[in-house]
Amino acid sequence: MTDHVLNTDYLVIGAGAAGMAFADELLTHSDATITIVDRRHAPGGHWIDAYPHVRLHQPSTFYGVSSTPLGTDSLDTAGSNADYYELAGADEIRAYFEHLMTRRFLPSGRVRYFPNSEYLPDGRVVSRFRPGAIQVRSRRKLIDTTYLEGTIPATSPPPFELADGTECIPAGAIARVAQRVEHFTIIGAGKTALDTCVWLLEQGTPADAIRWIKPREAWWLNRRFQQPHDLLPDNHRGMAIQLEAMAQASTVADLFARLEAEGFFLRIDPDVTPTMLRGAVISEAEQALLRQIRDVVRLGHVRRIERDQIILDEGRVATRPDTLHVHCAARGLPRPPLRPIFEAGRVTVQPFQWQFACCQFAELGVVEASIESDAEKNRLCPPIRYWSSPTDYLSAFLAALGHQQARASHPVLAQWAQTTRLNPMSGIGRYRDQAQVIDNRRRIQQSAAAAATNLVRLVRARTAEAQSRETPTIA
């Protein structure tokens, strides 16, 4: 049953970071009305369900929406982020998105918000608490932020079996354990597992009381090269380091060796070649903490936990009755088939360059509000898949080089990129006369063209190598 019809210019599905960043730019750059529908009870997306010890992996100033700062732009003075700009935690981020909705979006008079609600394919919005349904008609477009929605341990079961009498808790439950735990087994190779290990070590848990089961080893971005404000020249130097390495590398392995030697990429185990790269950022202090964990199991994915053993793809290891198993092994960000971001009546939010997510998704809102033709929008913002492997990093960086100049030639987009706090490089002009920045600029100019050419070669070579491994040999 439909109670009534609601007309709106834009219907945004999802009140997480992507939907809020996009809608914020529609409020700034247009007079459009916006309806936001979300199944959660409050704005913030996955942060509503996040584990208590999570923090941003990039500085707070690069996160959220462009119009409203997050945090106080202060330097941390203690812990594994000491001497770097602050990283907001889950509580601060949830409060930030609630503030945005109640102090900016709703008071504008142009935003309607329906929490605890599902959007159905026939265009109806159904609340879990209110009877009936609302038929929503968008005059311009539906903004779909769910196409790349990931899974997190807090809201998904472990991707392995548990025998009777065994227990495995999600990462978020570890902070609420009521009794002393003698031994922890952390399952997962991504940011959730890393955060959980770091948190345990910072709580004083002995490193030899932690076992870490990793199906893959990862490359991590060094937070030293992801800083704003007074540390921005180092961020700028990171660009010079990347372009020089990309211009000079003979192979993908050589490229990563060069980047690791410069400290741009970090890995936990120096003796294991990483095969995963999700773009997460850590500090060298976190790296040093994690290297204290010696009980690392690399036998593929966990298939089953039994009372006395853990069965994995490539073997099994003993477990103990006093062990707390911690599930950090959700799928994460998906990689579905690409589709045009801008279509008639629809925007499917996807990444289009190697950059922090909020900056990209906010820029899509600027593009939608400022450019009439969907064909032109898609020319400027062709989608790419989320990165998962080292080769994906090269492809994403190449895509950024290929289309950044086109976006920079559009006056509105260029002005936005130069002024938004979400763009890590927007403030570099204030440091243009520093010797380091002058040297960085010279290195970037000398390497950019060669880097683009060599990246094409490296990606093609790695793709051909992968295809040859997949093609059976006929005797």
Coordinates of C-alpha atoms in Angstrom, one line a residue:
M1 CA 0.0 0.0 0.0
T2 CA 1.3 3.5 -1.0
D3 CA 0.3 6.3 1.4
H4 CA 1.5 9.2 -0.8
V5 CA 3.8 10.3 -3.6
L6 CA 6.9 12.3 -2.8
N7 CA 8.6 14.3 -5.7
T8 CA 12.3 15.2 -5.4
D9 CA 15.1 16.2 -7.7
Y10 CA 17.5 13.6 -6.4
L11 CA 16.9 10.4 -4.5
V12 CA 20.1 9.3 -2.7
I13 CA 20.2 5.6 -1.5
G14 CA 22.6 5.5 1.4
A15 CA 23.5 8.0 4.1
G16 CA 27.1 6.9 4.5
A17 CA 30.2 8.9 3.5
A18 CA 29.6 8.5 -0.2
G19 CA 26.0 9.6 -0.2
M20 CA 26.6 12.5 2.2
A21 CA 29.7 13.8 0.3
F22 CA 27.7 13.7 -3.0
A23 CA 24.6 15.3 -1.5
D24 CA 26.7 18.0 0.2
E25 CA 28.0 19.2 -3.2
L26 CA 24.4 19.2 -4.6
L27 CA 23.4 21.5 -1.8
T28 CA 26.4 23.8 -2.5
H29 CA 26.4 23.8 -6.3
S30 CA 22.7 23.6 -7.2
D31 CA 19.2 24.4 -5.9
A32 CA 18.1 20.8 -6.1
T33 CA 15.9 19.0 -3.6
I34 CA 17.3 15.8 -2.2
T35 CA 15.7 12.8 -0.5
I36 CA 18.1 10.4 1.4
V37 CA 17.0 6.9 2.3
D38 CA 19.0 4.6 4.5
R39 CA 18.3 1.3 6.3
R40 CA 20.3 2.3 9.3
H41 CA 18.9 4.3 12.2
A42 CA 21.4 7.2 11.8
P43 CA 23.6 8.7 9.1
G44 CA 27.2 7.4 8.8
G45 CA 26.9 4.1 6.9
H46 CA 29.3 1.4 8.1
W47 CA 30.5 3.6 10.9
I48 CA 27.3 2.9 12.7
D49 CA 28.4 -0.7 13.0
A50 CA 32.1 -0.2 13.3
Y51 CA 34.3 -1.8 16.0
P52 CA 35.1 0.5 18.9
H53 CA 38.8 0.7 18.4
V54 CA 38.6 1.7 14.7
R55 CA 40.1 5.0 13.6
L56 CA 40.5 6.6 10.2
H57 CA 43.6 5.5 8.4
Q58 CA 44.0 9.0 6.8
P59 CA 44.0 12.3 8.6
S60 CA 40.6 13.6 9.6
T61 CA 40.8 16.6 7.4
F62 CA 40.6 14.5 4.3
Y63 CA 37.4 12.7 5.4
G64 CA 33.7 13.6 5.4
V65 CA 32.1 16.3 3.3
S66 CA 33.7 19.3 1.8
S67 CA 31.6 22.0 3.5
T68 CA 32.1 20.9 7.1
P69 CA 35.5 20.1 8.7
L70 CA 36.1 17.0 10.7
G71 CA 38.3 17.3 13.8
T72 CA 40.5 20.2 15.0
D73 CA 43.5 19.8 12.6
S74 CA 45.7 19.0 15.6
L75 CA 48.8 16.8 15.8
D76 CA 48.7 13.7 18.0
T77 CA 51.3 13.7 20.7
A78 CA 51.2 10.1 21.8
G79 CA 50.6 6.6 20.5
S80 CA 51.3 5.1 17.2
N81 CA 50.1 8.2 15.3
A82 CA 52.3 10.6 17.3
D83 CA 53.6 13.6 15.4
Y84 CA 50.9 13.1 12.6
Y85 CA 47.6 14.8 12.2
E86 CA 44.7 13.4 14.2
L87 CA 42.7 10.3 13.1
A88 CA 39.0 10.4 14.1
G89 CA 37.5 7.4 15.8
A90 CA 34.1 5.8 15.3
D91 CA 32.3 7.9 18.0
E92 CA 33.6 11.1 16.6
I93 CA 32.7 10.2 13.0
R94 CA 29.2 9.1 14.0
A95 CA 28.7 12.4 15.8
Y96 CA 30.0 14.3 12.7
F97 CA 27.5 12.7 10.3
E98 CA 24.7 13.2 12.8
H99 CA 25.7 16.9 13.1
L100 CA 25.8 17.2 9.3
M101 CA 22.3 15.9 9.0
T102 CA 20.7 17.9 11.8
R103 CA 22.7 21.1 11.4
R104 CA 23.3 21.4 7.7
F105 CA 21.2 19.1 5.6
L106 CA 17.7 19.2 7.2
P107 CA 17.8 22.9 8.1
S108 CA 18.5 23.7 4.4
G109 CA 14.8 22.9 3.7
R110 CA 15.9 21.0 0.6
V111 CA 16.7 17.6 2.2
R112 CA 14.3 14.9 3.4
Y113 CA 15.8 12.0 5.3
F114 CA 14.2 8.6 5.8
P115 CA 16.3 6.4 8.2
N116 CA 15.3 2.8 9.2
S117 CA 13.9 2.5 5.6
E118 CA 14.4 0.3 2.6
Y119 CA 14.2 1.5 -1.0
L120 CA 12.4 -1.0 -3.2
P121 CA 13.0 -1.6 -6.9
D122 CA 9.5 -0.2 -7.8
G123 CA 10.4 3.2 -6.3
R124 CA 8.7 2.8 -2.9
V125 CA 10.3 3.6 0.4
V126 CA 9.2 1.3 3.3
S127 CA 9.9 2.1 6.9
R128 CA 10.5 -0.6 9.5
F129 CA 8.3 1.4 11.9
R130 CA 5.8 3.4 9.9
P131 CA 2.9 1.5 8.2
G132 CA 2.4 1.9 4.4
A133 CA 4.9 3.1 1.9
I134 CA 6.0 6.3 0.1
Q135 CA 6.3 6.4 -3.7
V136 CA 9.4 8.5 -4.4
R137 CA 9.7 10.1 -7.9
S138 CA 13.1 11.6 -8.7
R139 CA 12.8 14.3 -11.4
R140 CA 16.5 14.1 -12.1
K141 CA 18.4 11.1 -10.9
L142 CA 18.7 8.3 -8.4
I143 CA 22.1 8.2 -6.7
D144 CA 23.0 4.6 -5.9
T145 CA 25.8 4.4 -3.3
T146 CA 25.1 0.7 -2.6
Y147 CA 26.7 -0.8 -5.8
L148 CA 30.0 -1.1 -4.1
E149 CA 28.8 -1.6 -0.5
G150 CA 31.2 -3.8 1.3
T151 CA 30.8 -6.2 4.2
I152 CA 32.3 -5.9 7.7
P153 CA 32.8 -8.5 10.4
A154 CA 30.3 -6.7 12.7
T155 CA 27.4 -7.4 10.3
S156 CA 28.5 -10.6 8.5
P157 CA 29.1 -14.1 9.9
P158 CA 32.6 -15.6 9.7
P159 CA 33.3 -17.0 6.2
F160 CA 34.2 -20.4 7.8
E161 CA 32.6 -23.1 9.8
L162 CA 32.6 -23.4 13.6
A163 CA 32.4 -26.8 15.2
D164 CA 30.1 -27.3 18.1
G165 CA 31.6 -25.9 21.3
T166 CA 33.8 -23.4 19.5
E167 CA 33.5 -19.6 19.5
C168 CA 34.6 -16.9 17.2
I169 CA 33.7 -13.2 18.0
P170 CA 33.8 -10.3 15.6
A171 CA 36.5 -7.7 16.0
G172 CA 34.1 -5.2 17.6
A173 CA 33.3 -7.6 20.5
I174 CA 36.9 -7.8 21.6
A175 CA 36.7 -4.5 23.5
R176 CA 33.8 -5.9 25.6
V177 CA 35.4 -9.2 26.7
A178 CA 34.6 -9.6 30.4
Q179 CA 37.3 -12.0 31.5
R180 CA 41.0 -12.2 31.0
V181 CA 42.1 -13.9 27.8
E182 CA 45.3 -15.9 27.7
H183 CA 45.7 -16.2 23.9
F184 CA 44.2 -14.5 20.9
T185 CA 43.9 -15.8 17.3
I186 CA 43.2 -13.0 14.8
I187 CA 41.8 -14.2 11.5
G188 CA 42.2 -11.8 8.5
A189 CA 44.8 -9.9 6.5
G190 CA 43.2 -6.5 6.1
K191 CA 42.8 -3.3 8.0
T192 CA 40.4 -4.7 10.6
A193 CA 42.8 -7.4 11.6
L194 CA 45.7 -4.9 11.6
D195 CA 43.7 -2.5 13.8
T196 CA 42.8 -5.3 16.2
C197 CA 46.4 -6.5 16.6
V198 CA 47.6 -2.9 17.1
W199 CA 44.9 -2.3 19.7
L200 CA 45.8 -5.4 21.6
L201 CA 49.4 -4.6 21.7
E202 CA 48.7 -1.0 22.8
Q203 CA 46.6 -2.5 25.6
G204 CA 49.6 -4.3 26.9
T205 CA 48.8 -7.7 25.5
P206 CA 52.1 -9.6 25.0
A207 CA 53.0 -10.2 21.4
D208 CA 53.6 -13.9 22.1
A209 CA 49.9 -14.1 23.2
I210 CA 48.7 -13.2 19.7
R211 CA 48.5 -15.5 16.7
W212 CA 47.8 -13.8 13.3
I213 CA 46.3 -15.9 10.5
K214 CA 46.8 -14.2 7.2
P215 CA 45.8 -15.6 3.8
R216 CA 47.8 -12.8 2.1
E217 CA 50.5 -10.3 2.9
A218 CA 49.7 -6.7 2.1
W219 CA 51.4 -3.5 1.0
W220 CA 50.4 -0.5 3.2
L221 CA 50.8 3.2 2.4
N222 CA 53.1 5.1 4.8
R223 CA 51.1 7.7 6.7
R224 CA 54.1 10.0 6.6
F225 CA 53.3 10.7 2.9
Q226 CA 49.5 11.3 3.5
Q227 CA 49.6 14.4 5.7
P228 CA 48.0 17.9 5.4
H229 CA 49.0 21.4 6.5
D230 CA 52.5 21.9 7.8
L231 CA 53.4 18.3 6.8
L232 CA 52.0 18.7 3.3
P233 CA 55.4 19.1 1.6
D234 CA 56.1 15.4 2.6
N235 CA 52.8 14.5 0.9
H236 CA 54.0 16.3 -2.2
R237 CA 57.3 14.5 -2.0
G238 CA 55.4 11.2 -2.0
M239 CA 54.0 12.1 -5.5
A240 CA 57.6 12.8 -6.7
I241 CA 58.8 9.5 -5.3
Q242 CA 56.0 7.6 -7.0
L243 CA 56.4 9.2 -10.4
E244 CA 60.2 8.8 -10.4
A245 CA 59.9 5.1 -9.5
M246 CA 57.2 4.6 -12.1
A247 CA 59.4 6.3 -14.8
Q248 CA 62.4 4.2 -13.9
A249 CA 61.2 0.7 -12.9
S250 CA 61.9 -2.2 -15.2
T251 CA 59.2 -4.5 -13.7
V252 CA 56.4 -4.3 -11.2
A253 CA 58.6 -6.0 -8.6
D254 CA 61.3 -3.4 -9.3
L255 CA 58.8 -0.6 -8.9
F256 CA 57.6 -1.8 -5.5
A257 CA 61.2 -2.3 -4.4
R258 CA 62.0 1.3 -5.2
L259 CA 58.9 2.6 -3.4
E260 CA 59.6 0.5 -0.4
A261 CA 63.2 1.7 -0.3
E262 CA 61.9 5.3 -0.2
G263 CA 59.5 4.3 2.6
F264 CA 56.4 5.1 0.5
F265 CA 55.0 1.6 0.9
L266 CA 55.4 -0.5 4.0
R267 CA 55.0 -4.2 4.7
I268 CA 54.9 -6.1 8.0
D269 CA 57.1 -9.0 7.1
P270 CA 60.2 -8.1 5.0
D271 CA 60.6 -11.7 4.0
V272 CA 57.2 -12.2 2.4
T273 CA 56.2 -10.6 -0.9
P274 CA 52.8 -8.9 -0.6
T275 CA 50.1 -9.8 -3.1
M276 CA 47.4 -7.5 -1.7
L277 CA 47.1 -3.7 -1.9
R278 CA 43.8 -2.2 -0.7
G279 CA 45.2 1.4 -0.2
A280 CA 45.0 1.4 3.6
V281 CA 47.4 3.7 5.5
I282 CA 49.6 2.8 8.5
S283 CA 52.4 4.5 10.4
E284 CA 55.9 3.2 10.8
A285 CA 55.2 3.0 14.6
E286 CA 52.3 0.6 13.8
Q287 CA 54.6 -1.4 11.5
A288 CA 57.1 -1.8 14.4
L289 CA 54.4 -2.9 16.8
L290 CA 53.0 -5.5 14.4
R291 CA 56.5 -6.9 13.7
Q292 CA 56.5 -8.1 17.3
I293 CA 54.0 -10.7 16.5
R294 CA 55.9 -13.8 15.5
D295 CA 53.2 -16.5 15.5
V296 CA 51.9 -15.8 11.9
V297 CA 50.1 -18.6 10.0
R298 CA 50.2 -18.4 6.2
L299 CA 48.2 -21.5 5.0
G300 CA 45.5 -19.8 3.1
H301 CA 42.0 -19.0 4.3
V302 CA 40.4 -20.6 7.4
R303 CA 37.8 -23.2 6.5
R304 CA 36.8 -24.6 9.9
I305 CA 37.6 -24.0 13.6
E306 CA 37.4 -27.1 15.7
R307 CA 37.9 -27.5 19.5
D308 CA 41.6 -28.5 19.1
Q309 CA 42.6 -27.4 15.6
I310 CA 42.0 -24.8 12.8
I311 CA 41.6 -26.2 9.3
L312 CA 42.9 -24.0 6.5
D313 CA 43.3 -24.2 2.7
E314 CA 46.8 -25.6 2.9
G315 CA 47.0 -27.4 6.2
R316 CA 46.0 -27.2 9.9
V317 CA 47.3 -25.8 13.1
A318 CA 46.5 -26.6 16.7
T319 CA 44.4 -24.3 18.8
R320 CA 43.9 -24.2 22.6
P321 CA 40.8 -24.1 24.9
D322 CA 42.0 -20.7 26.3
T323 CA 42.2 -19.1 22.9
L324 CA 39.8 -16.4 21.8
H325 CA 39.3 -16.5 18.0
V326 CA 38.6 -13.1 16.5
H327 CA 36.8 -12.8 13.1
C328 CA 38.3 -10.0 11.0
A329 CA 37.8 -11.7 7.7
A330 CA 34.8 -10.1 5.9
R331 CA 34.9 -9.7 2.2
G332 CA 35.5 -5.9 2.3
L333 CA 34.9 -3.8 -0.8
P334 CA 33.4 -5.7 -3.8
R335 CA 34.6 -5.6 -7.4
P336 CA 31.5 -6.0 -9.5
P337 CA 31.4 -5.2 -13.3
L338 CA 32.0 -1.6 -14.1
R339 CA 29.1 0.4 -15.4
P340 CA 28.9 4.1 -16.5
I341 CA 28.8 6.3 -13.4
F342 CA 26.4 8.8 -15.1
E343 CA 23.3 7.5 -16.9
A344 CA 19.9 8.8 -17.7
G345 CA 18.1 9.0 -14.4
R346 CA 20.9 7.4 -12.4
V347 CA 24.3 7.9 -10.9
T348 CA 26.1 4.7 -9.8
V349 CA 28.8 5.8 -7.4
Q350 CA 32.2 4.2 -8.2
P351 CA 35.8 5.3 -7.8
F352 CA 37.5 6.9 -10.8
Q353 CA 41.0 7.7 -9.6
W354 CA 43.7 6.8 -7.1
Q355 CA 42.6 9.0 -4.2
F356 CA 40.8 9.0 -0.9
A357 CA 37.2 8.0 -1.2
C358 CA 35.4 11.1 0.1
C359 CA 37.2 13.4 -2.3
Q360 CA 36.2 11.3 -5.3
F361 CA 32.6 11.0 -4.3
A362 CA 32.3 14.7 -3.5
E363 CA 33.7 15.5 -6.9
L364 CA 31.1 13.3 -8.5
G365 CA 28.5 15.6 -6.9
V366 CA 30.2 18.6 -8.3
V367 CA 30.3 17.0 -11.7
E368 CA 26.6 16.1 -11.6
A369 CA 25.6 19.7 -10.5
S370 CA 28.0 21.5 -12.9
I371 CA 27.9 19.6 -16.2
E372 CA 24.8 19.0 -18.3
S373 CA 25.9 16.1 -20.6
D374 CA 26.2 12.6 -19.2
A375 CA 28.6 11.8 -22.0
E376 CA 30.9 14.6 -20.9
K377 CA 30.6 13.6 -17.2
N378 CA 31.6 10.0 -18.1
R379 CA 34.5 11.3 -20.3
L380 CA 35.8 13.1 -17.3
C381 CA 35.1 10.4 -14.7
P382 CA 35.4 6.9 -16.2
P383 CA 35.0 4.3 -13.4
I384 CA 37.7 1.9 -12.2
R385 CA 37.5 -1.0 -9.9
Y386 CA 38.6 -0.8 -6.3
W387 CA 42.2 -1.9 -6.0
S388 CA 43.0 -5.2 -4.5
S389 CA 46.4 -6.2 -5.9
P390 CA 49.6 -4.3 -6.7
T391 CA 48.7 -4.2 -10.4
D392 CA 45.4 -2.5 -9.5
Y393 CA 47.4 0.3 -7.9
L394 CA 49.2 0.8 -11.2
S395 CA 46.0 0.8 -13.2
A396 CA 44.3 3.2 -10.8
F397 CA 47.3 5.6 -10.8
L398 CA 47.4 5.5 -14.6
A399 CA 43.7 6.3 -14.8
A400 CA 44.3 9.3 -12.5
L401 CA 47.1 10.6 -14.8
G402 CA 45.0 10.0 -17.9
H403 CA 41.9 12.1 -16.9
Q404 CA 43.2 14.5 -14.3
Q405 CA 44.3 17.0 -16.9
A406 CA 40.8 16.9 -18.5
R407 CA 39.1 17.7 -15.2
A408 CA 41.6 20.4 -14.5
S409 CA 40.6 22.2 -17.7
H410 CA 37.0 22.5 -16.5
P411 CA 36.8 25.8 -14.5
V412 CA 34.3 24.7 -11.9
L413 CA 36.1 21.4 -11.2
A414 CA 39.5 23.0 -11.2
Q415 CA 38.4 25.7 -8.7
W416 CA 36.8 23.0 -6.5
A417 CA 39.9 20.8 -6.5
Q418 CA 42.1 23.8 -5.5
T419 CA 39.9 24.8 -2.6
T420 CA 38.3 21.7 -1.0
R421 CA 39.9 20.3 2.1
L422 CA 39.2 16.8 0.9
N423 CA 41.9 17.1 -1.8
P424 CA 45.2 16.4 -0.2
M425 CA 47.1 18.7 -2.6
S426 CA 44.7 21.6 -2.4
G427 CA 46.9 23.6 -0.1
I428 CA 50.3 23.0 -1.7
G429 CA 50.4 26.5 -3.1
R430 CA 51.0 27.9 0.3
Y431 CA 54.4 26.1 0.3
R432 CA 55.4 26.8 -3.2
D433 CA 58.6 28.7 -2.2
Q434 CA 59.9 26.0 0.1
A435 CA 63.1 24.4 -1.2
Q436 CA 61.6 20.9 -0.7
V437 CA 58.5 21.8 -2.7
I438 CA 60.5 23.4 -5.4
D439 CA 62.6 20.2 -5.7
N440 CA 59.5 18.0 -5.6
R441 CA 58.0 20.0 -8.4
R442 CA 61.1 19.6 -10.5
R443 CA 61.1 15.9 -10.0
I444 CA 57.4 15.6 -10.8
Q445 CA 57.8 17.6 -14.0
Q446 CA 60.8 15.5 -15.1
S447 CA 59.1 12.2 -14.5
A448 CA 55.4 12.5 -15.2
A449 CA 55.5 11.8 -19.0
A450 CA 57.9 8.9 -18.7
A451 CA 55.9 7.5 -15.8
A452 CA 52.7 7.4 -17.8
T453 CA 54.4 5.7 -20.7
N454 CA 56.2 3.1 -18.5
L455 CA 53.0 2.4 -16.5
V456 CA 51.2 1.3 -19.6
R457 CA 54.1 -1.1 -20.4
L458 CA 54.2 -2.5 -16.9
V459 CA 50.4 -3.0 -16.7
R460 CA 50.4 -4.7 -20.1
A461 CA 53.3 -7.0 -19.1
R462 CA 51.7 -8.0 -15.8
T463 CA 48.4 -8.6 -17.6
A464 CA 50.1 -10.8 -20.2
E465 CA 51.9 -12.7 -17.5
A466 CA 48.7 -13.4 -15.6
Q467 CA 46.9 -14.5 -18.8
S468 CA 49.8 -16.9 -19.6
R469 CA 49.5 -18.5 -16.2
E470 CA 45.8 -19.0 -16.7
T471 CA 46.1 -20.5 -20.2
P472 CA 46.8 -24.3 -20.1
T473 CA 49.8 -25.6 -22.0
I474 CA 49.0 -28.2 -24.7
A475 CA 51.6 -30.9 -24.8

